[in-house]
Short mmCIF file of C-alpha atoms in Angstrom, two decimals:
data_model
loop_
_atom_site.label_atom_id
_atom_site.label_comp_id
_atom_site.label_asym_id
_atom_site.label_seq_id
_atom_site.Cartn_x
_atom_site.Cartn_y
_atom_site.Cartn_z
CA UNK A 193 140.47 71.85 73.19
CA UNK A 194 142.37 68.66 73.27
CA UNK A 195 145.97 67.85 72.91
CA UNK A 196 147.47 65.42 70.64
CA UNK A 197 147.62 62.92 73.31
CA UNK A 198 144.03 63.01 73.38
CA UNK A 199 143.83 64.74 76.61
CA UNK A 200 140.43 66.52 76.81
CA UNK A 201 140.92 69.95 78.85
CA UNK A 202 137.46 70.84 78.75
CA UNK A 203 137.06 67.83 81.25
CA UNK A 204 137.12 68.33 85.16
CA UNK A 205 139.58 66.44 86.65
CA UNK A 206 139.83 65.47 90.43
CA UNK A 207 142.81 64.41 91.83
CA UNK A 208 142.30 62.48 95.10
CA UNK A 209 144.62 60.41 97.38
CA UNK A 210 145.59 56.87 96.22
CA UNK A 211 144.48 53.77 98.57
CA UNK A 212 147.28 51.45 100.05
CA UNK A 213 147.97 49.80 96.63
CA UNK A 214 149.00 52.96 95.33
CA UNK A 215 146.29 52.97 92.64
CA UNK A 216 142.84 52.68 93.91
CA UNK A 217 140.48 55.38 95.68
CA UNK A 218 141.84 56.02 99.28
CA UNK A 219 140.14 57.04 102.44
CA UNK A 220 140.35 60.74 102.41
CA UNK A 221 137.19 62.22 103.81
CA UNK A 222 138.07 65.70 102.05
CA UNK A 223 138.55 64.06 98.65
CA UNK A 224 135.07 62.27 98.87
CA UNK A 225 133.69 65.42 99.79
CA UNK A 226 134.87 67.06 96.22
CA UNK A 227 133.98 63.85 94.67
CA UNK A 228 130.34 63.97 96.02
CA UNK A 229 130.28 67.90 94.77
CA UNK A 230 131.05 66.73 91.58
CA UNK A 231 128.58 64.14 91.35
CA UNK A 232 125.69 66.21 92.72
CA UNK A 233 126.56 68.97 89.87
CA UNK A 234 126.92 66.41 87.27
CA UNK A 235 123.11 65.36 87.66
CA UNK A 236 121.60 68.59 86.50
CA UNK A 237 124.54 70.20 84.55
CA UNK A 238 126.45 69.25 81.24
CA UNK A 239 130.04 68.56 82.26
CA UNK A 240 132.19 65.69 82.29
CA UNK A 241 134.85 64.93 85.01
CA UNK A 242 137.20 61.88 85.93
CA UNK A 243 138.99 60.93 89.36
CA UNK A 244 142.74 60.23 89.06
CA UNK A 245 144.27 58.68 92.24
CA UNK A 246 147.93 60.30 93.26
CA UNK A 247 150.15 57.91 95.43
CA UNK A 248 151.38 60.42 98.26
CA UNK A 249 154.58 58.36 98.90
CA UNK A 250 155.41 59.00 95.26
CA UNK A 251 153.63 62.03 93.47
CA UNK A 252 154.18 63.07 90.02
CA UNK A 253 156.96 65.63 89.51
CA UNK A 254 154.52 68.02 88.35
CA UNK A 255 152.22 67.74 91.30
CA UNK A 256 155.04 68.00 93.83
CA UNK A 257 156.40 71.21 92.26
CA UNK A 258 153.12 72.70 92.51
CA UNK A 259 153.11 71.73 96.55
CA UNK A 260 149.70 70.21 95.97
CA UNK A 261 147.95 67.74 98.37
CA UNK A 262 144.74 65.96 97.18
CA UNK A 263 141.89 66.75 96.99
CA UNK A 264 142.93 68.91 94.03
CA UNK A 265 140.48 69.99 91.28
CA UNK A 266 141.95 70.93 87.93
CA UNK A 267 139.84 72.23 84.97
CA UNK A 268 142.02 73.69 81.74
CA UNK A 269 145.38 72.73 80.04
CA UNK A 270 147.95 71.79 82.58
CA UNK A 271 151.11 69.80 82.49
CA UNK A 272 149.88 67.83 84.97
CA UNK A 273 148.07 66.21 82.28
CA UNK A 274 150.06 66.71 79.44
CA UNK A 275 153.97 67.62 79.66
CA UNK A 276 153.53 69.62 76.24
CA UNK A 277 150.46 71.77 77.39
CA UNK A 278 150.51 75.47 78.54
CA UNK A 279 149.67 75.78 82.34
CA UNK A 280 146.50 77.93 82.10
CA UNK A 281 144.32 75.69 83.98
CA UNK A 282 142.16 76.31 87.34
CA UNK A 283 143.58 74.86 89.90
CA UNK A 284 141.95 74.63 93.48
CA UNK A 285 142.41 72.47 96.35
CA UNK A 286 140.11 74.13 99.31
CA UNK A 287 136.78 72.46 99.37
CA UNK A 288 134.80 75.37 99.83
CA UNK A 289 136.50 77.21 96.87
CA UNK A 290 135.91 74.23 94.78
CA UNK A 291 132.05 74.58 95.78
CA UNK A 292 132.26 78.01 94.94
CA UNK A 293 133.76 77.57 91.57
CA UNK A 294 131.46 74.58 90.44
CA UNK A 295 128.52 76.74 91.51
CA UNK A 296 129.42 79.73 89.50
CA UNK A 297 130.45 77.39 86.46
CA UNK A 298 127.34 75.35 86.68
CA UNK A 299 124.56 77.17 88.43
CA UNK A 300 122.00 74.33 88.53
CA UNK A 301 121.54 72.78 91.89
CA UNK A 302 123.52 75.14 94.14
CA UNK A 303 125.92 73.38 96.58
CA UNK A 304 126.52 76.33 98.60
CA UNK A 305 123.33 77.23 100.48
CA UNK A 306 122.64 76.72 103.79
CA UNK A 307 119.18 77.88 104.68
CA UNK A 308 118.68 75.48 107.99
CA UNK A 309 122.04 76.68 109.41
CA UNK A 310 122.79 72.63 109.20
CA UNK A 311 126.91 73.43 108.80
CA UNK A 312 127.11 74.95 112.42
CA UNK A 313 125.40 71.93 113.67
CA UNK A 314 128.17 69.65 112.47
CA UNK A 315 131.10 71.72 112.77
CA UNK A 316 132.88 69.79 115.67
CA UNK A 317 131.84 66.25 114.90
CA UNK A 318 134.99 65.16 113.23
CA UNK A 319 137.48 66.95 115.51
CA UNK A 320 135.84 65.08 118.38
CA UNK A 321 136.27 61.67 116.50
CA UNK A 322 139.89 62.58 115.56
CA UNK A 323 140.67 63.11 119.53
CA UNK A 324 138.91 60.04 120.37
CA UNK A 325 140.49 57.29 117.81
CA UNK A 326 143.87 59.13 118.48
CA UNK A 327 143.65 58.69 121.82
CA UNK A 328 143.63 62.41 122.67
CA UNK A 329 140.26 61.76 124.29
CA UNK A 330 139.85 58.59 126.22
CA UNK A 331 136.23 58.58 126.21
CA UNK A 332 133.56 58.63 123.56
CA UNK A 333 131.41 61.22 125.56
CA UNK A 334 132.37 64.22 123.48
CA UNK A 335 131.73 62.56 120.09
CA UNK A 336 128.49 61.22 121.37
CA UNK A 337 127.23 64.47 122.28
CA UNK A 338 128.29 66.02 118.34
CA UNK A 339 126.19 62.94 117.17
CA UNK A 340 123.37 63.76 119.35
CA UNK A 341 123.42 67.43 118.07
CA UNK A 342 123.13 66.17 114.60
CA UNK A 343 120.32 63.61 115.50
CA UNK A 344 118.34 66.37 117.44
CA UNK A 345 118.86 68.55 114.27
CA UNK A 346 117.43 66.05 111.83
CA UNK A 347 114.44 65.42 114.38
CA UNK A 348 113.35 68.90 114.61
CA UNK A 349 114.01 69.79 110.96
CA UNK A 350 111.84 66.71 109.87
CA UNK A 351 109.34 67.24 112.66
CA UNK A 352 110.05 64.12 114.51
CA UNK A 353 108.71 62.21 111.05
CA UNK A 354 111.40 59.52 110.42
CA UNK A 355 109.84 58.70 107.14
CA UNK A 356 110.32 62.30 105.91
CA UNK A 357 114.07 62.52 106.63
CA UNK A 358 116.14 63.34 103.58
CA UNK A 359 119.19 65.74 103.67
CA UNK A 360 120.62 68.35 106.07
CA UNK A 361 118.84 71.07 104.11
CA UNK A 362 115.34 69.62 104.49
CA UNK A 363 115.09 68.54 100.74
CA UNK A 364 115.59 65.62 98.79
CA UNK A 365 118.73 67.08 97.48
CA UNK A 366 122.58 66.80 98.63
CA UNK A 367 124.29 69.99 98.99
CA UNK A 368 127.73 70.87 100.56
CA UNK A 369 126.92 70.23 104.09
CA UNK A 370 126.01 66.41 103.15
CA UNK A 371 129.05 66.58 100.83
CA UNK A 372 131.19 67.46 104.14
CA UNK A 373 129.28 65.51 106.68
CA UNK A 374 128.45 61.93 105.07
CA UNK A 375 132.05 60.94 104.53
CA UNK A 376 132.95 61.96 107.93
CA UNK A 377 130.41 59.93 109.20
CA UNK A 378 131.07 56.93 107.40
CA UNK A 379 134.93 57.28 108.99
CA UNK A 380 133.35 57.41 112.38
CA UNK A 381 131.39 54.57 111.60
CA UNK A 382 133.87 51.95 110.28
CA UNK A 383 137.04 53.18 111.78
CA UNK A 384 135.40 53.66 115.12
CA UNK A 385 133.85 50.10 115.53
CA UNK A 386 137.05 48.60 113.83
CA UNK A 387 139.57 50.56 115.67
CA UNK A 388 137.90 51.35 119.01
CA UNK A 389 134.56 49.15 118.83
CA UNK A 390 132.75 52.63 119.47
CA UNK A 391 129.09 52.15 117.33
CA UNK A 392 127.09 55.21 116.70
CA UNK A 393 124.34 54.60 119.41
CA UNK A 394 121.03 52.75 117.88
CA UNK A 395 119.08 55.90 119.79
CA UNK A 396 120.02 58.39 117.38
CA UNK A 397 117.42 57.29 115.04
CA UNK A 398 117.18 60.26 112.81
CA UNK A 399 120.90 59.99 112.22
CA UNK A 400 120.98 56.43 111.33
CA UNK A 401 117.62 57.18 108.88
CA UNK A 402 119.80 60.24 107.43
CA UNK A 403 122.69 57.71 106.67
CA UNK A 404 120.22 55.36 105.31
CA UNK A 405 118.81 57.53 102.94
CA UNK A 406 122.09 58.52 102.06
CA UNK A 407 123.58 54.71 101.42
CA UNK A 408 120.77 54.43 98.94
CA UNK A 409 122.09 57.07 96.06
CA UNK A 410 124.25 56.18 93.48
CA UNK A 411 126.34 59.21 94.67
CA UNK A 412 127.69 57.99 97.86
CA UNK A 413 127.98 54.72 96.63
CA UNK A 414 130.16 55.63 93.65
CA UNK A 415 132.15 58.25 96.10
CA UNK A 416 132.88 55.97 99.37
CA UNK A 417 136.05 54.09 99.71
CA UNK A 418 135.97 50.47 100.84
CA UNK A 419 136.04 49.78 104.78
CA UNK A 420 139.80 48.52 104.35
CA UNK A 421 140.87 51.86 103.03
CA UNK A 422 138.98 53.65 106.08
CA UNK A 423 140.47 51.38 108.76
CA UNK A 424 144.13 51.66 107.02
CA UNK A 425 143.56 55.37 106.93
CA UNK A 426 143.30 55.62 110.76
CA UNK A 427 145.52 52.74 111.91
CA UNK A 428 148.29 52.75 109.53
CA UNK A 429 150.54 54.74 112.62
CA UNK A 430 149.90 51.92 115.09
CA UNK A 431 149.23 48.52 113.21
CA UNK A 432 152.32 46.29 112.15
CA UNK A 433 153.04 46.00 108.41
CA UNK A 434 151.80 42.29 108.77
CA UNK A 435 148.40 43.42 110.17
CA UNK A 436 148.18 46.54 107.57
CA UNK A 437 148.89 43.56 104.66
CA UNK A 438 146.18 41.46 105.79
CA UNK A 439 143.76 44.24 105.75
CA UNK A 440 144.57 45.43 102.37
CA UNK A 441 144.35 41.99 101.12
CA UNK A 442 140.80 41.80 102.33
CA UNK A 443 138.04 42.02 99.28
CA UNK A 444 137.06 45.79 98.83
CA UNK A 445 133.57 45.51 100.73
CA UNK A 446 131.77 48.78 101.54
CA UNK A 447 129.40 48.91 104.49
CA UNK A 448 126.28 50.90 103.14
CA UNK A 449 123.46 49.37 104.91
CA UNK A 450 121.99 49.85 108.65
CA UNK A 451 122.09 47.03 111.39
CA UNK A 452 118.44 45.53 111.51
CA UNK A 453 118.18 46.27 115.11
CA UNK A 454 117.89 50.03 114.45
CA UNK A 455 114.42 50.17 113.83
CA UNK A 456 113.81 52.68 111.17
#
């Protein structure tokens, strides 16, 4: 069904945090997680979706009335899309609930499966990073320990063979664990190096190979925000407006390669 304004209510709409310019995609890792979910599902299921940015400093009235915060998945008729429409859409903002809904609606390529128990390995890495970059933790020791867990998990999963490394479920297909983990690793890499001069250690070769494999997919390329957005996301609270403006004015470059000195 479509409205007189041309809105396609059969299409899935993903609302994500806008970037510093109020229009482009921002650097919310949970928004990228859902963006990745949709890209994974769309490769093997017949549906269309679009991605709409929400300026959190000036969100639409309808968005505020629903007390929503990106990421938000909307499927169906809603006044968020057309002021004259009926409100009977599915509206979800929990990342796990969104994955379950997508699996139920589009059963090809299941997102919610974790035969390798990979999710338990990744549970704490982002909280350790948050503590480190916000100076709650003064050293990177705890963060490195969590990164080492992921590296060791991949090493065991792929029988110590770097050439075989693909994704966290032991296959060449992303699932929910990858959709969760990859955006967070990108934030750790980009913001960690820019703000705290922290680099993911070269010795974590299996983790780096995992990143390399992911960087080479169109899914990650399409969903990943530019470096400048990631840096601003973490430094907005303590950088001057002048410095922030300089970062925003930089070209929207994405770091999607592995350093040459990392031999993988």
